[in-house]
Coordinates of C-alpha atoms and ligand atoms in Angstrom, one line a residue:
M265 CA 21.2 -12.8 16.9
K266 CA 19.2 -12.0 20.6
F267 CA 19.0 -8.8 21.6
E268 CA 17.4 -9.2 25.3
E269 CA 18.2 -6.2 27.0
E270 CA 15.3 -3.5 26.8
F271 CA 14.2 -1.2 24.3
D272 CA 12.4 2.2 24.3
V273 CA 10.7 1.9 21.6
V274 CA 10.3 -2.6 20.0
I275 CA 8.5 -2.5 16.2
V276 CA 6.1 -5.6 15.1
G277 CA 7.2 -5.6 11.9
A278 CA 9.9 -5.2 9.1
G279 CA 7.8 -3.9 6.0
P280 CA 8.5 0.0 5.2
A281 CA 6.4 1.3 7.4
G282 CA 8.5 -0.3 10.3
L283 CA 11.9 0.5 8.8
K284 CA 11.1 3.7 7.9
C285 CA 10.0 4.2 11.7
G286 CA 13.0 2.4 12.9
V287 CA 15.0 4.3 10.7
E288 CA 13.6 7.7 12.8
L289 CA 13.6 7.2 15.1
A290 CA 17.2 5.7 15.5
K291 CA 18.5 8.0 14.2
N292 CA 16.9 10.8 16.6
G293 CA 18.6 8.8 19.1
I294 CA 15.6 6.3 20.4
K295 CA 17.0 3.1 21.1
T296 CA 14.7 0.8 19.0
L297 CA 14.5 -2.5 17.8
I298 CA 12.1 -4.1 15.2
V299 CA 11.3 -7.7 15.4
D300 CA 10.3 -9.7 11.8
R301 CA 9.4 -13.5 11.6
K302 CA 11.0 -13.4 8.4
Q303 CA 13.5 -14.7 7.7
Q304 CA 14.8 -12.0 5.2
I305 CA 14.3 -8.3 4.7
G306 CA 11.9 -7.6 1.6
S307 CA 11.6 -11.0 0.9
P308 CA 9.0 -13.1 -0.1
K309 CA 8.4 -10.4 -2.5
R310 CA 4.7 -9.0 -2.8
C311 CA 4.0 -6.0 -4.6
G312 CA 3.4 -4.3 -8.0
E313 CA 6.6 -1.8 -7.0
G314 CA 5.2 0.5 -7.9
L315 CA 6.4 3.5 -6.1
S316 CA 5.5 7.4 -7.1
E317 CA 8.5 10.4 -6.9
R318 CA 6.3 12.4 -4.1
W319 CA 7.3 10.3 -2.0
F320 CA 10.8 10.3 -2.4
K321 CA 10.9 12.5 0.3
F322 CA 10.2 9.9 2.7
L323 CA 13.2 8.3 1.8
D324 CA 16.9 8.0 3.9
I325 CA 18.2 6.2 1.6
K326 CA 20.3 6.5 -2.3
I327 CA 18.7 6.5 -5.3
S328 CA 20.5 4.2 -7.6
K329 CA 20.0 1.6 -9.8
D330 CA 20.2 -1.1 -7.5
W331 CA 16.3 -0.6 -6.8
V332 CA 14.6 2.0 -8.5
K333 CA 14.5 -0.2 -11.8
Q334 CA 12.1 2.2 -14.1
K335 CA 11.3 5.5 -14.5
I336 CA 7.3 5.9 -15.3
T337 CA 6.1 9.2 -17.1
G338 CA 2.5 7.6 -17.8
V339 CA -0.9 5.7 -18.1
V340 CA -2.9 4.3 -20.2
V341 CA -6.4 3.4 -19.2
Y342 CA -8.2 0.5 -20.8
S343 CA -12.1 0.3 -20.7
P344 CA -13.7 -2.6 -20.4
N345 CA -14.4 -2.0 -24.4
K346 CA -11.5 -1.7 -24.5
K347 CA -11.8 1.4 -26.2
Y348 CA -8.6 3.9 -23.7
I349 CA -7.3 7.1 -21.8
E350 CA -3.7 7.9 -22.4
I351 CA -2.1 10.3 -19.7
D352 CA 0.7 11.9 -19.9
T353 CA 1.6 12.4 -15.9
E354 CA 5.0 14.1 -16.7
K355 CA 3.4 17.0 -18.3
I356 CA 1.4 17.3 -15.8
G357 CA 4.6 17.1 -12.6
R358 CA 3.8 13.4 -11.5
I359 CA 6.2 10.3 -12.6
G360 CA 6.7 7.3 -10.7
Y361 CA 9.3 4.3 -10.6
I362 CA 9.1 0.6 -10.3
I363 CA 10.8 -0.8 -7.8
E364 CA 12.8 -3.6 -6.7
R365 CA 11.1 -4.1 -3.7
Q366 CA 14.0 -6.4 -2.4
Q367 CA 16.4 -3.9 -2.9
F368 CA 14.3 -1.4 -1.1
E369 CA 13.3 -2.9 2.0
K370 CA 17.4 -4.3 2.6
R371 CA 18.2 -0.7 1.8
L372 CA 16.3 0.3 4.3
A373 CA 16.9 -1.6 7.2
E374 CA 20.8 -1.3 6.5
E375 CA 19.8 2.2 6.8
A376 CA 18.0 1.5 10.1
V377 CA 20.7 -0.3 11.6
R378 CA 23.3 2.6 10.6
R379 CA 21.5 5.0 12.3
G380 CA 21.5 2.6 15.2
A381 CA 18.4 0.7 15.1
K382 CA 19.2 -3.2 15.5
I383 CA 17.3 -5.6 14.3
M384 CA 15.9 -9.8 15.2
L385 CA 14.6 -11.8 12.7
K386 CA 13.1 -15.5 13.0
T387 CA 11.2 -12.8 15.8
N388 CA 7.4 -13.9 15.3
V389 CA 6.0 -11.6 18.4
I390 CA 2.6 -14.0 20.1
D391 CA 1.7 -11.6 22.3
L392 CA 2.2 -8.3 24.1
I393 CA 3.2 -7.4 27.8
K394 CA 0.8 -5.6 29.4
E395 CA 0.9 -4.0 33.0
N396 CA -1.6 -1.7 33.9
G397 CA -3.3 -1.0 31.3
Y398 CA 0.0 -0.2 29.0
V399 CA 1.8 -2.7 26.0
K400 CA 5.0 -3.0 27.5
G401 CA 6.8 -4.9 25.3
V402 CA 6.2 -7.9 23.6
V403 CA 6.8 -11.7 23.9
A404 CA 8.4 -13.3 20.6
K405 CA 9.1 -16.8 19.9
Y406 CA 12.8 -16.7 17.9
F407 CA 13.7 -19.9 16.6
N408 CA 11.8 -22.0 19.2
E409 CA 12.6 -19.8 22.0
T410 CA 10.1 -18.3 24.2
I411 CA 11.1 -14.4 24.7
K412 CA 10.1 -11.5 26.3
I413 CA 11.7 -8.0 25.3
R414 CA 10.5 -5.0 27.0
S415 CA 9.3 -1.4 26.1
K416 CA 8.4 1.3 26.9
I417 CA 6.2 1.9 23.3
V418 CA 5.0 -0.9 20.6
V419 CA 4.7 -0.4 17.5
A420 CA 2.6 -2.3 15.5
A421 CA 3.4 -2.1 11.6
D422 CA 2.1 -6.0 11.2
G423 CA 1.2 -5.8 7.8
V424 CA -2.3 -7.3 6.6
D425 CA -2.3 -9.8 8.7
S426 CA -2.1 -8.1 11.6
R427 CA -2.8 -9.1 15.0
I428 CA -1.1 -7.4 17.5
P429 CA -3.3 -4.3 17.8
R430 CA -6.3 -7.1 18.3
I431 CA -4.0 -8.3 20.9
A432 CA -3.8 -5.1 22.6
G433 CA -7.2 -4.7 22.1
I434 CA -8.5 -3.0 18.8
N435 CA -10.4 -3.9 16.2
T436 CA -9.0 -4.0 13.4
A437 CA -11.0 -7.3 12.0
M438 CA -12.3 -6.0 7.7
N439 CA -15.3 -7.1 6.0
P440 CA -13.3 -10.9 4.0
Y441 CA -15.1 -8.5 1.0
E442 CA -12.8 -5.7 1.4
F443 CA -10.0 -7.5 0.4
A444 CA -8.2 -7.9 -2.3
S445 CA -6.6 -10.9 -3.5
G446 CA -3.3 -9.9 -5.4
F447 CA -2.0 -12.5 -8.0
Q448 CA 1.4 -11.7 -10.4
Y449 CA 3.8 -12.7 -12.9
E450 CA 7.2 -10.9 -13.3
M451 CA 7.1 -11.5 -16.9
A452 CA 10.6 -11.4 -19.0
N453 CA 9.9 -9.8 -22.7
V454 CA 6.3 -8.4 -23.2
A455 CA 5.1 -6.4 -26.0
L456 CA 4.6 -3.3 -23.6
Y457 CA 2.7 -0.5 -25.0
N458 CA 5.8 1.9 -24.4
P459 CA 8.2 0.8 -21.6
N460 CA 7.8 4.3 -19.5
Y461 CA 4.2 3.6 -19.1
I462 CA 2.0 1.3 -16.9
E463 CA -1.1 -0.5 -17.9
I464 CA -4.4 -0.6 -15.8
Y465 CA -7.5 -2.8 -17.3
F466 CA -11.3 -2.2 -16.0
S467 CA -13.0 -5.9 -16.9
S468 CA -15.1 -7.1 -15.0
R469 CA -14.1 -10.5 -16.8
Y470 CA -10.5 -10.3 -16.1
A471 CA -10.6 -8.5 -12.6
P472 CA -14.0 -8.8 -11.1
G473 CA -13.9 -6.0 -8.3
G474 CA -10.0 -5.2 -9.2
Y475 CA -8.5 -4.0 -11.9
V476 CA -5.6 -5.6 -14.3
W477 CA -1.5 -4.3 -14.1
I478 CA 1.4 -4.4 -16.0
F479 CA 4.5 -2.5 -14.4
P480 CA 7.5 -1.9 -16.3
K481 CA 10.5 -3.2 -14.2
G482 CA 12.7 -2.3 -17.8
E483 CA 12.6 -2.4 -21.5
D484 CA 10.3 -6.0 -21.5
V485 CA 10.5 -7.1 -17.7
A486 CA 7.4 -6.1 -16.3
N487 CA 4.6 -6.7 -13.4
V488 CA 1.5 -8.4 -14.9
G489 CA -0.3 -8.8 -11.6
L490 CA -4.0 -8.1 -11.0
G491 CA -5.8 -7.4 -7.4
V492 CA -9.8 -9.1 -7.7
R493 CA -12.7 -8.7 -4.8
N494 CA -15.0 -10.7 -3.9
A495 CA -14.3 -12.8 -7.7
K496 CA -16.1 -16.5 -8.0
K497 CA -13.0 -17.9 -9.3
S498 CA -8.7 -17.2 -8.2
A499 CA -6.9 -14.5 -9.3
K500 CA -4.4 -16.4 -11.0
Y501 CA -7.1 -17.7 -13.0
Y502 CA -7.9 -14.3 -13.7
L503 CA -4.9 -13.4 -14.3
D504 CA -4.4 -16.6 -17.0
L505 CA -7.7 -16.6 -18.6
F506 CA -6.7 -12.0 -18.8
I507 CA -2.9 -13.9 -20.6
K508 CA -4.8 -15.5 -23.0
E509 CA -7.0 -13.3 -24.3
N510 CA -4.7 -10.5 -24.5
W511 CA -1.9 -13.2 -25.9
E512 CA -0.4 -10.6 -29.1
K513 CA 1.3 -8.9 -25.8
F514 CA 2.7 -12.3 -24.4
K515 CA 3.0 -14.5 -26.9
N516 CA 7.2 -14.0 -26.9
S517 CA 7.2 -13.6 -22.9
S518 CA 6.9 -16.0 -20.1
P519 CA 7.3 -15.4 -15.7
I520 CA 10.6 -15.4 -14.4
E521 CA 8.4 -15.0 -10.6
I522 CA 4.7 -15.8 -9.0
N523 CA 3.7 -13.3 -6.9
A524 CA 0.7 -13.3 -4.8
G525 CA -0.7 -11.4 -1.4
V526 CA -3.9 -9.7 0.3
V527 CA -4.3 -5.6 0.0
P528 CA -6.5 -4.7 2.8
V529 CA -9.3 -1.8 0.1
T530 CA -10.6 -0.7 2.6
K531 CA -10.9 2.4 5.1
P532 CA -7.9 2.7 7.9
V533 CA -9.1 1.9 10.8
D534 CA -10.3 5.0 13.5
K535 CA -8.2 3.8 16.0
L536 CA -4.7 4.0 15.2
I537 CA -2.7 4.2 19.4
S538 CA -3.6 2.7 22.9
N539 CA -1.6 3.3 25.8
G540 CA 1.8 1.9 24.5
L541 CA 0.9 1.2 20.8
V542 CA 0.9 3.2 17.5
I543 CA -0.4 1.3 14.6
V544 CA 0.9 1.9 10.8
G545 CA 0.9 1.4 7.8
D546 CA -1.2 -1.4 6.3
S547 CA -1.8 -3.0 9.6
A548 CA -4.2 -0.1 10.4
R549 CA -5.5 -0.5 6.9
M550 CA -3.4 2.7 5.0
A551 CA -3.1 0.4 1.8
H552 CA -5.6 2.8 -0.7
P553 CA -8.7 2.1 -1.3
L554 CA -9.2 2.5 -5.3
H555 CA -5.5 1.2 -6.0
G556 CA -4.0 -1.2 -3.2
G557 CA -0.9 1.7 -3.8
G558 CA 0.1 1.1 0.2
I559 CA 4.3 1.6 0.4
G560 CA 4.5 5.7 0.8
I561 CA 1.1 6.3 2.7
S562 CA 3.6 3.9 5.5
L563 CA 6.2 5.8 5.3
E564 CA 4.7 9.0 5.8
A565 CA 2.0 7.6 8.2
A566 CA 5.9 5.8 9.9
T567 CA 7.1 9.1 9.6
I568 CA 3.9 10.9 11.0
A569 CA 4.0 8.3 13.8
S570 CA 7.8 8.6 14.9
E571 CA 7.5 12.4 15.6
V572 CA 4.5 11.8 17.7
I573 CA 6.4 8.7 19.3
K574 CA 10.1 10.5 19.7
E575 CA 8.2 13.5 22.0
A576 CA 6.4 10.8 24.3
I577 CA 9.7 9.7 24.9
V578 CA 11.3 13.1 25.7
S579 CA 8.0 13.9 28.3
K580 CA 7.9 10.1 29.4
D581 CA 4.3 9.6 28.7
Y582 CA 3.1 6.7 26.7
S583 CA -0.3 7.3 27.8
E584 CA -3.3 6.8 24.5
K585 CA -4.0 10.3 25.0
F586 CA -0.3 11.7 24.7
L587 CA -0.2 9.9 21.3
K588 CA -3.7 11.0 20.2
K589 CA -1.7 13.1 18.4
F590 CA -0.5 10.4 16.0
E591 CA -3.9 10.0 14.6
E592 CA -5.1 13.6 14.7
K593 CA -1.9 14.5 12.4
W594 CA -2.3 11.5 10.1
Y595 CA -5.9 11.7 9.3
E596 CA -6.0 16.0 8.6
T597 CA -2.8 14.6 6.1
R598 CA -3.8 11.1 4.7
G599 CA -6.5 10.3 6.5
K600 CA -9.2 11.9 5.3
E601 CA -8.1 11.5 1.5
L602 CA -8.7 8.6 2.0
L603 CA -11.8 7.9 3.4
K604 CA -12.6 9.7 0.5
A605 CA -10.9 8.0 -2.1
Y606 CA -12.5 4.8 -0.5
R607 CA -15.8 6.8 -1.0
F608 CA -14.9 6.6 -4.7
R609 CA -14.4 2.7 -5.0
R610 CA -17.9 2.0 -3.6
F611 CA -19.4 3.7 -6.2
L612 CA -17.4 2.5 -8.9
E613 CA -17.8 -1.0 -7.6
R614 CA -21.5 -0.4 -8.6
L615 CA -21.1 0.4 -11.8
N616 CA -21.7 -3.1 -14.4
D617 CA -19.5 -2.4 -17.9
E618 CA -21.5 -0.9 -20.1
Q619 CA -22.1 2.2 -17.4
L620 CA -17.8 1.9 -16.9
N621 CA -17.3 1.9 -20.5
T622 CA -19.6 5.0 -20.2
L623 CA -17.3 6.7 -17.5
A624 CA -14.7 6.0 -19.4
D625 CA -15.7 8.1 -22.0
I626 CA -16.3 11.4 -20.0
F627 CA -12.6 10.3 -18.5
I628 CA -11.7 11.0 -22.1
D629 CA -12.7 14.6 -22.2
D630 CA -10.4 15.2 -18.8
P631 CA -8.4 12.7 -18.4
K632 CA -6.2 14.8 -15.4
L633 CA -9.4 13.8 -13.5
I634 CA -8.9 10.9 -12.6
L635 CA -5.7 11.3 -11.1
D636 CA -7.0 14.5 -8.9
I637 CA -10.3 12.3 -7.9
V638 CA -7.7 9.2 -7.1
H639 CA -6.6 11.8 -4.1
G640 CA -10.3 12.8 -3.0
R641 CA -9.8 16.0 -5.1
K642 CA -12.9 17.9 -7.7
I643 CA -15.0 15.0 -7.0
E644 CA -18.1 18.2 -7.5
T645 CA -16.5 19.2 -10.7
F646 CA -17.1 15.4 -11.6
L647 CA -20.4 15.1 -9.9
K648 CA -21.3 18.4 -12.2
L649 CA -19.8 16.5 -15.7
I650 CA -22.0 12.7 -15.0
T651 CA -25.2 15.0 -14.2
Q652 CA -24.5 16.2 -17.3
K653 CA -23.6 13.7 -19.2
A654 CA -24.5 10.2 -17.9
P655 CA -26.8 11.2 -15.5
K656 CA -28.0 7.6 -15.0
L657 CA -24.9 7.0 -13.1
L658 CA -25.5 9.7 -10.2
K659 CA -27.5 7.3 -8.3
F660 CA -24.8 5.6 -7.4
A661 CA -22.5 8.8 -6.5
A662 CA -24.7 10.1 -3.6
S663 CA -21.9 8.7 -0.9
L664 CA -19.7 11.0 -2.5
L665 CA -21.1 13.5 -1.6
K666 CA -20.2 12.5 2.2
T667 CA -17.5 14.5 3.8
Ligands
FAD1553 C1 -0.3 -8.2 -4.6 C2 0.3 -7.1 -4.2 C3 0.9 -5.9 -4.7 C4 1.5 -4.4 -4.3 N1 1.8 -3.4 -5.3 C5 2.2 -2.6 -4.4 C6 2.9 -1.4 -5.9 O1 2.6 -2.0 -6.4 N2 2.9 0.0 -5.1 C7 2.7 -0.2 -3.6 O2 2.7 0.9 -2.7 N3 1.7 -1.1 -2.7 C8 1.3 -2.3 -3.2 N4 1.0 -3.2 -2.3 C9 0.4 -2.8 -0.9 C10 1.9 -3.1 -0.4 O3 2.9 -4.2 -0.6 C11 1.9 -2.5 1.4 O4 0.9 -1.5 1.4 C12 2.8 -1.8 2.2 O5 3.7 -3.2 1.9 C13 2.6 -1.5 3.4 O6 3.6 -1.9 4.0 P1 4.0 -2.7 5.2 O7 5.1 -2.1 6.4 O8 2.9 -1.6 6.8 O9 3.4 -4.2 5.7 P2 4.1 -5.0 5.2 O10 4.8 -4.6 3.8 O11 2.8 -6.4 5.2 O12 5.5 -5.9 5.8 C14 4.8 -6.3 7.2 C15 5.7 -7.2 8.3 O13 5.4 -7.0 9.3 C16 6.0 -8.6 9.7 N5 4.4 -10.0 10.8 C17 3.5 -9.5 10.8 N6 3.3 -10.3 11.7 C18 4.3 -10.0 12.2 C19 4.8 -11.2 14.0 N7 3.3 -11.4 15.0 N8 6.2 -10.7 14.6 C20 7.2 -10.4 13.9 N9 6.6 -10.1 12.7 C21 5.5 -10.0 11.8 C22 5.7 -9.6 8.2 O14 6.4 -10.6 8.1 C23 6.0 -8.4 7.7 O15 7.5 -8.3 7.0 C24 0.9 -4.4 -2.8 C25 0.0 -5.1 -2.2 C26 0.1 -6.6 -3.0 C27 -0.5 -7.7 -2.0

């Protein structure tokens, strides 16, 4: 179905970032169109489906068994030598969920439509309408037809393989080494460590430049996947090797779904706006540089963006200068933390398996510190600890001191 009239805002991409932006704008009476080149929202799934509870405050959809599959109350982290650290995250007030991503996105889409947004599927944006230095809408292929849709602002929520910012002249190119290739089986009848705990494995044998995850979706169903960077073989090769060499867990199980995709585990782009354009989510490289999670960050960024876009529409000012408020607010709220996490990732990737084992021994005494560091906190405490317990690692840690 086609909507050819003029809109206040056209959002390119109906993933978590675009859909959430659509919900927020439409509920404030802003005439919004969300377009996606796919024919089905939420599919194909490219996701481990982990979502921390703290992001739920950004959702306007009813929490139900339909899209929330499993409560997660802890994590067990394995070092290369198979020593493990178990953290009861519920005890420290952090719980998470494994969701059914396709249903989750569909519920978000339904909410956007209920609030007044329109959605067009099979609509591949191939160019931007530009006038007097401003983005003024999109040119798209709708099935086989080329159409133009005008708007005051375009939101680029077009994910990891985004092209829209580049068409507008914003450089979002990344070093290929900063993309993590992900491969995952959703598997049934897995022998889980604990159905309420996620399992994380660090090892250059199984996941060079990344990690293996087991995210339970029930008592014995789980997403078993990994992300690798700069690896000699394919992500599938490493996952099959991990499964083969950890056969006790998988000997009675079998895949029920295969998922593959790419995550931008880099630092966010510096420039998130231009005249008539706002960039959110993976398109702006907002996924977490350490663990690759990007759903929650996208929901938050879309919320912040929609507040500024609403003000821009009211003020009739779509200039880069006005929209810069979004960039500033987002960097203050989340961007700075992601930059710190990026530096920590750069530190980790310089360590070999033996050094990672040493690091794991440090964390065994204070497992909560892992969570703090992931969120860009307590870097000084961590540096003090390695000065005392593993001074040889200090030479790799200089980048962590940058503000
Ligand atoms: C293997 C894997 C596992 C992951 N696991 C997790 C996890 O467990 N938890 C987590 O939080 N995150 C996870 N992520 C990351 C997460 O999936 C992303 O960060 C998140 O999807 C970003 O949302 P987004 O809306 O920015 O982009 P996307 O979800 O990618 O949505 C972008 C949309 O834009 C559309 N689009 C692109 N170009 C165009 C165009 N030209 N015209 C029209 N439409 C277009 C696409 O079809 C797509 O629907 C994982 C990623 C991968 C690959």
